[in-house]
mmCIF file of C-alpha atoms in Angstrom:
data_model
loop_
_atom_site.group_PDB
_atom_site.id
_atom_site.type_symbol
_atom_site.label_atom_id
_atom_site.label_comp_id
_atom_site.label_asym_id
_atom_site.label_seq_id
_atom_site.Cartn_x
_atom_site.Cartn_y
_atom_site.Cartn_z
ATOM 1 C CA MET A 1 -5.818 21.262 -1.090
ATOM 2 C CA GLN A 2 -3.343 24.266 -1.618
ATOM 3 C CA ASN A 3 -0.409 22.344 -1.907
ATOM 4 C CA ALA A 4 -0.478 20.578 -5.162
ATOM 5 C CA ARG A 5 1.106 21.852 -8.103
ATOM 6 C CA PRO A 6 1.247 21.359 -11.850
ATOM 7 C CA LEU A 7 3.104 18.489 -13.630
ATOM 8 C CA PRO A 8 6.704 19.111 -14.419
ATOM 9 C CA SER A 9 6.977 20.268 -18.020
ATOM 10 C CA TYR A 10 9.118 17.148 -18.960
ATOM 11 C CA LEU A 11 6.347 14.858 -17.918
ATOM 12 C CA ILE A 12 3.701 16.773 -19.609
ATOM 13 C CA GLN A 13 6.056 16.427 -22.879
ATOM 14 C CA ARG A 14 6.322 12.659 -22.243
ATOM 15 C CA TYR A 15 2.662 12.296 -21.589
ATOM 16 C CA GLN A 16 2.101 14.084 -24.762
ATOM 17 C CA GLY A 17 4.392 11.890 -27.045
ATOM 18 C CA TRP A 18 2.836 8.970 -25.653
ATOM 19 C CA ARG A 19 -0.729 10.156 -26.302
ATOM 20 C CA ALA A 20 0.635 11.045 -29.998
ATOM 21 C CA THR A 21 2.061 7.637 -30.647
ATOM 22 C CA THR A 22 1.281 4.623 -28.263
ATOM 23 C CA PHE A 23 -2.100 5.707 -27.405
ATOM 24 C CA THR A 24 -3.214 6.524 -30.930
ATOM 25 C CA GLU A 25 -1.720 3.236 -32.448
ATOM 26 C CA ASN A 26 -3.270 1.176 -29.904
ATOM 27 C CA ARG A 27 -6.690 3.325 -29.585
ATOM 28 C CA VAL A 28 -9.084 0.133 -30.098
ATOM 29 C CA TRP A 29 -7.050 -1.935 -27.746
ATOM 30 C CA TYR A 30 -7.361 0.718 -25.118
ATOM 31 C CA ARG A 31 -11.003 1.296 -25.485
ATOM 32 C CA ARG A 32 -11.482 -2.383 -25.210
ATOM 33 C CA LEU A 33 -9.767 -2.381 -21.843
ATOM 34 C CA ALA A 34 -11.740 0.498 -20.684
ATOM 35 C CA GLU A 35 -15.004 -1.235 -21.609
ATOM 36 C CA ASP A 36 -14.731 -5.010 -20.901
ATOM 37 C CA GLY A 37 -12.415 -4.333 -17.908
ATOM 38 C CA GLN A 38 -9.413 -5.830 -16.593
ATOM 39 C CA HIS A 39 -8.281 -9.484 -16.879
ATOM 40 C CA PRO A 40 -4.715 -9.772 -15.628
ATOM 41 C CA ARG A 41 -3.635 -13.368 -15.761
ATOM 42 C CA ALA A 42 -0.931 -12.581 -13.176
ATOM 43 C CA MET A 43 -0.397 -10.309 -9.809
ATOM 44 C CA VAL A 44 2.991 -9.313 -9.476
ATOM 45 C CA ILE A 45 4.274 -7.933 -6.042
ATOM 46 C CA SER A 46 7.508 -6.226 -6.517
ATOM 47 C CA CYS A 47 9.444 -3.421 -4.734
ATOM 48 C CA CYS A 48 8.905 0.199 -4.931
ATOM 49 C CA ASP A 49 12.656 0.502 -5.917
ATOM 50 C CA SER A 50 12.734 2.724 -9.282
ATOM 51 C CA ARG A 51 15.308 0.384 -10.928
ATOM 52 C CA VAL A 52 12.692 -2.606 -10.763
ATOM 53 C CA HIS A 53 10.673 -2.783 -14.091
ATOM 54 C CA VAL A 54 8.274 -5.812 -14.225
ATOM 55 C CA THR A 55 6.430 -4.897 -17.314
ATOM 56 C CA SER A 56 9.699 -4.308 -19.176
ATOM 57 C CA ILE A 57 11.306 -7.592 -17.765
ATOM 58 C CA PHE A 58 8.769 -9.774 -18.879
ATOM 59 C CA GLY A 59 7.741 -7.671 -22.189
ATOM 60 C CA ALA A 60 3.907 -7.346 -20.851
ATOM 61 C CA ASP A 61 1.001 -5.459 -22.332
ATOM 62 C CA THR A 62 -1.330 -3.013 -20.867
ATOM 63 C CA GLY A 63 -3.770 -5.037 -18.711
ATOM 64 C CA GLU A 64 -1.545 -8.437 -18.351
ATOM 65 C CA PHE A 65 -0.442 -7.728 -15.040
ATOM 66 C CA PHE A 66 -2.132 -6.645 -11.517
ATOM 67 C CA ILE A 67 1.062 -5.216 -10.127
ATOM 68 C CA HIS A 68 1.362 -4.177 -6.520
ATOM 69 C CA ARG A 69 4.686 -2.353 -5.231
ATOM 70 C CA ASN A 70 5.938 -1.893 -1.764
ATOM 71 C CA VAL A 71 9.122 -1.690 0.423
ATOM 72 C CA ALA A 72 11.169 -4.495 -0.245
ATOM 73 C CA ASN A 73 8.262 -6.545 -1.864
ATOM 74 C CA LEU A 74 7.073 -7.955 1.273
ATOM 75 C CA VAL A 75 3.390 -9.297 2.123
ATOM 76 C CA PRO A 76 2.557 -9.347 5.605
ATOM 77 C CA PRO A 77 1.093 -11.946 7.956
ATOM 78 C CA TYR A 78 -2.869 -12.251 7.600
ATOM 79 C CA ALA A 79 -4.190 -10.144 10.055
ATOM 80 C CA PRO A 80 -7.805 -9.373 9.789
ATOM 81 C CA ASP A 81 -7.925 -6.844 12.174
ATOM 82 C CA GLY A 82 -9.828 -4.000 10.615
ATOM 83 C CA ASP A 83 -6.781 -1.712 10.284
ATOM 84 C CA TYR A 84 -5.452 -0.244 7.073
ATOM 85 C CA HIS A 85 -3.603 -3.131 4.973
ATOM 86 C CA GLY A 86 -2.838 -1.937 1.438
ATOM 87 C CA THR A 87 -1.111 -4.975 0.374
ATOM 88 C CA SER A 88 -3.507 -7.363 1.996
ATOM 89 C CA ALA A 89 -6.258 -5.620 -0.006
ATOM 90 C CA ALA A 90 -4.287 -6.072 -3.579
ATOM 91 C CA VAL A 91 -4.043 -9.723 -2.561
ATOM 92 C CA GLU A 92 -7.367 -10.290 -1.564
ATOM 93 C CA TYR A 93 -8.973 -8.369 -4.771
ATOM 94 C CA ALA A 94 -6.278 -9.913 -7.250
ATOM 95 C CA VAL A 95 -7.390 -13.785 -5.738
ATOM 96 C CA THR A 96 -10.942 -13.201 -5.036
ATOM 97 C CA ALA A 97 -12.293 -10.692 -7.524
ATOM 98 C CA LEU A 98 -9.633 -10.889 -10.460
ATOM 99 C CA LYS A 99 -9.232 -14.434 -10.052
ATOM 100 C CA VAL A 100 -5.386 -14.562 -11.557
ATOM 101 C CA ALA A 101 -4.250 -17.761 -12.425
ATOM 102 C CA HIS A 102 -0.257 -16.766 -10.831
ATOM 103 C CA LEU A 103 0.484 -14.813 -7.931
ATOM 104 C CA ILE A 104 4.497 -13.583 -8.209
ATOM 105 C CA VAL A 105 6.661 -12.182 -5.590
ATOM 106 C CA MET A 106 9.822 -10.720 -7.140
ATOM 107 C CA GLY A 107 12.923 -9.452 -4.984
ATOM 108 C CA HIS A 108 16.082 -7.906 -6.319
ATOM 109 C CA SER A 109 19.488 -7.250 -5.826
ATOM 110 C CA GLN A 110 20.492 -3.963 -3.851
ATOM 111 C CA CYS A 111 17.478 -3.587 -2.053
ATOM 112 C CA GLY A 112 17.511 -0.490 0.026
ATOM 113 C CA GLY A 113 14.649 -2.126 2.241
ATOM 114 C CA VAL A 114 16.327 -5.107 2.936
ATOM 115 C CA ARG A 115 19.567 -3.465 3.610
ATOM 116 C CA GLY A 116 17.877 -1.289 6.200
ATOM 117 C CA CYS A 117 16.116 -4.630 7.675
ATOM 118 C CA HIS A 118 19.596 -5.828 8.185
ATOM 119 C CA ASP A 119 21.226 -2.983 9.454
ATOM 120 C CA MET A 120 18.164 -2.576 12.075
ATOM 121 C CA CYS A 121 18.417 -5.953 13.003
ATOM 122 C CA SER A 122 22.435 -5.977 13.521
ATOM 123 C CA GLY A 123 22.294 -2.926 15.737
ATOM 124 C CA GLN A 124 23.434 -0.450 13.039
ATOM 125 C CA ALA A 125 20.386 1.573 12.372
ATOM 126 C CA PRO A 126 18.671 2.374 15.832
ATOM 127 C CA GLU A 127 16.611 4.996 14.049
ATOM 128 C CA LEU A 128 14.786 2.112 12.450
ATOM 129 C CA GLU A 129 13.795 0.650 15.682
ATOM 130 C CA GLU A 130 11.849 4.025 16.772
ATOM 131 C CA ARG A 131 8.148 2.838 17.035
ATOM 132 C CA THR A 132 7.398 5.959 14.993
ATOM 133 C CA SER A 133 9.554 4.524 11.999
ATOM 134 C CA PHE A 134 7.047 3.236 9.143
ATOM 135 C CA VAL A 135 10.229 1.621 7.488
ATOM 136 C CA GLY A 136 11.302 -0.077 10.489
ATOM 137 C CA ARG A 137 8.133 -1.458 11.465
ATOM 138 C CA TRP A 138 7.449 -2.366 7.937
ATOM 139 C CA MET A 139 10.743 -4.153 7.844
ATOM 140 C CA ASP A 140 9.657 -5.997 11.112
ATOM 141 C CA ILE A 141 8.141 -8.531 8.665
ATOM 142 C CA LEU A 142 11.500 -9.612 7.492
ATOM 143 C CA ARG A 143 13.001 -10.269 11.189
ATOM 144 C CA PRO A 144 12.333 -14.025 10.899
ATOM 145 C CA GLY A 145 14.378 -13.996 7.587
ATOM 146 C CA TYR A 146 17.322 -12.017 9.095
ATOM 147 C CA GLU A 147 17.529 -14.895 11.947
ATOM 148 C CA ARG A 148 17.651 -17.295 9.269
ATOM 149 C CA VAL A 149 20.752 -15.660 7.685
ATOM 150 C CA ALA A 150 22.466 -13.975 10.573
ATOM 151 C CA GLY A 151 25.375 -16.726 10.592
ATOM 152 C CA LEU A 152 26.200 -16.206 6.960
ATOM 153 C CA PRO A 153 29.568 -14.331 6.089
ATOM 154 C CA GLU A 154 28.575 -10.411 5.410
ATOM 155 C CA GLY A 155 29.043 -10.887 1.581
ATOM 156 C CA GLU A 156 26.579 -13.202 1.334
ATOM 157 C CA ARG A 157 23.910 -12.093 3.680
ATOM 158 C CA ILE A 158 22.429 -9.425 2.114
ATOM 159 C CA ARG A 159 21.491 -11.381 -0.802
ATOM 160 C CA ALA A 160 20.402 -14.353 1.182
ATOM 161 C CA LEU A 161 18.222 -11.685 3.036
ATOM 162 C CA GLU A 162 16.878 -10.475 -0.394
ATOM 163 C CA GLN A 163 15.842 -14.089 -1.170
ATOM 164 C CA GLN A 164 14.510 -14.382 2.154
ATOM 165 C CA ALA A 165 11.851 -11.440 1.700
ATOM 166 C CA VAL A 166 10.563 -13.459 -1.311
ATOM 167 C CA LEU A 167 10.166 -16.580 0.968
ATOM 168 C CA ILE A 168 8.874 -15.148 3.764
ATOM 169 C CA SER A 169 6.209 -13.113 1.657
ATOM 170 C CA LEU A 170 5.321 -16.713 0.005
ATOM 171 C CA GLU A 171 5.094 -18.254 3.553
ATOM 172 C CA ASN A 172 2.689 -15.283 4.622
ATOM 173 C CA LEU A 173 0.825 -15.483 1.753
ATOM 174 C CA MET A 174 -0.244 -19.065 2.466
ATOM 175 C CA GLY A 175 -1.687 -18.082 5.756
ATOM 176 C CA PHE A 176 -4.455 -16.165 3.843
ATOM 177 C CA PRO A 177 -7.195 -18.500 3.465
ATOM 178 C CA PHE A 178 -8.466 -17.468 0.196
ATOM 179 C CA VAL A 179 -4.834 -17.759 -1.192
ATOM 180 C CA LYS A 180 -4.420 -21.188 0.237
ATOM 181 C CA ALA A 181 -7.726 -22.523 -1.155
ATOM 182 C CA ALA A 182 -6.775 -21.187 -4.746
ATOM 183 C CA VAL A 183 -3.359 -23.101 -4.335
ATOM 184 C CA GLU A 184 -4.853 -26.119 -3.090
ATOM 185 C CA SER A 185 -7.667 -26.231 -5.526
ATOM 186 C CA GLN A 186 -4.886 -25.520 -8.407
ATOM 187 C CA GLU A 187 -6.795 -22.498 -9.378
ATOM 188 C CA MET A 188 -3.965 -20.439 -8.768
ATOM 189 C CA SER A 189 -0.396 -20.943 -8.411
ATOM 190 C CA ILE A 190 2.682 -19.106 -6.286
ATOM 191 C CA HIS A 191 6.063 -17.829 -7.281
ATOM 192 C CA GLY A 192 9.067 -16.531 -6.177
ATOM 193 C CA LEU A 193 11.484 -14.820 -8.177
ATOM 194 C CA TRP A 194 14.573 -12.432 -7.680
ATOM 195 C CA ASN A 195 16.092 -10.226 -10.154
ATOM 196 C CA ASN A 196 19.809 -9.174 -10.355
ATOM 197 C CA ILE A 197 19.574 -5.539 -11.765
ATOM 198 C CA GLY A 198 23.126 -5.516 -12.663
ATOM 199 C CA ASP A 199 23.545 -8.237 -15.060
ATOM 200 C CA GLY A 200 19.770 -8.878 -15.895
ATOM 201 C CA THR A 201 19.713 -12.455 -14.294
ATOM 202 C CA LEU A 202 16.276 -13.989 -13.026
ATOM 203 C CA MET A 203 16.089 -16.651 -10.567
ATOM 204 C CA GLN A 204 12.989 -18.363 -9.222
ATOM 205 C CA TYR A 205 12.699 -20.322 -6.108
ATOM 206 C CA ASP A 206 12.767 -24.237 -6.568
ATOM 207 C CA PRO A 207 10.781 -25.982 -3.836
ATOM 208 C CA ALA A 208 12.899 -29.272 -4.561
ATOM 209 C CA SER A 209 16.142 -27.739 -3.876
ATOM 210 C CA GLY A 210 15.079 -25.457 -1.626
ATOM 211 C CA GLY A 211 16.975 -22.517 -3.208
ATOM 212 C CA PHE A 212 16.896 -20.288 -6.194
ATOM 213 C CA VAL A 213 17.892 -21.463 -9.535
ATOM 214 C CA THR A 214 18.334 -19.244 -12.959
ATOM 215 C CA VAL A 215 15.473 -19.160 -15.285
#
């Protein structure tokens, strides 16, 4: 592989700082993590967006969360077709091997992927309709959510669609047999969250009200 290059100097300096401080001060803990393996209490499916920082929001320690990130924090429908399925593989491993107690889907405000889905479905982004668009085909997962909110005023539609991304993912999760079995046996619970990046608000889906309520 001739295209790989050395890390930028600023990342090397940050690593060296981490190794000299955080790692050194917690050397025994890191050794225990290495020797005992990981035993996370929860899996979190969140967006690739660089502004979404799950471990900071919850003050999580190393080894506490099994985190999977993708565009718009989406879970695809269960499809055991022998193809490549990164998100489904992560869910399978978390539930069947790690046996996490909680599976959390966390959406967020100003999500570029959700905006792309909105523009694609409303005819404003024809490039995403191209069969060769990885983003467009991934955002097809959220098309049913767009249909649910299409009648809302545009000012409300994007946020509603961001929350639909969470709900569609929760619905799709329950289509995975091992997820459904773990939830019905009360060995695991699933949770839907939405974070407002600008003001720090965290909301969770409340089945009783059918909407998101502030935590």
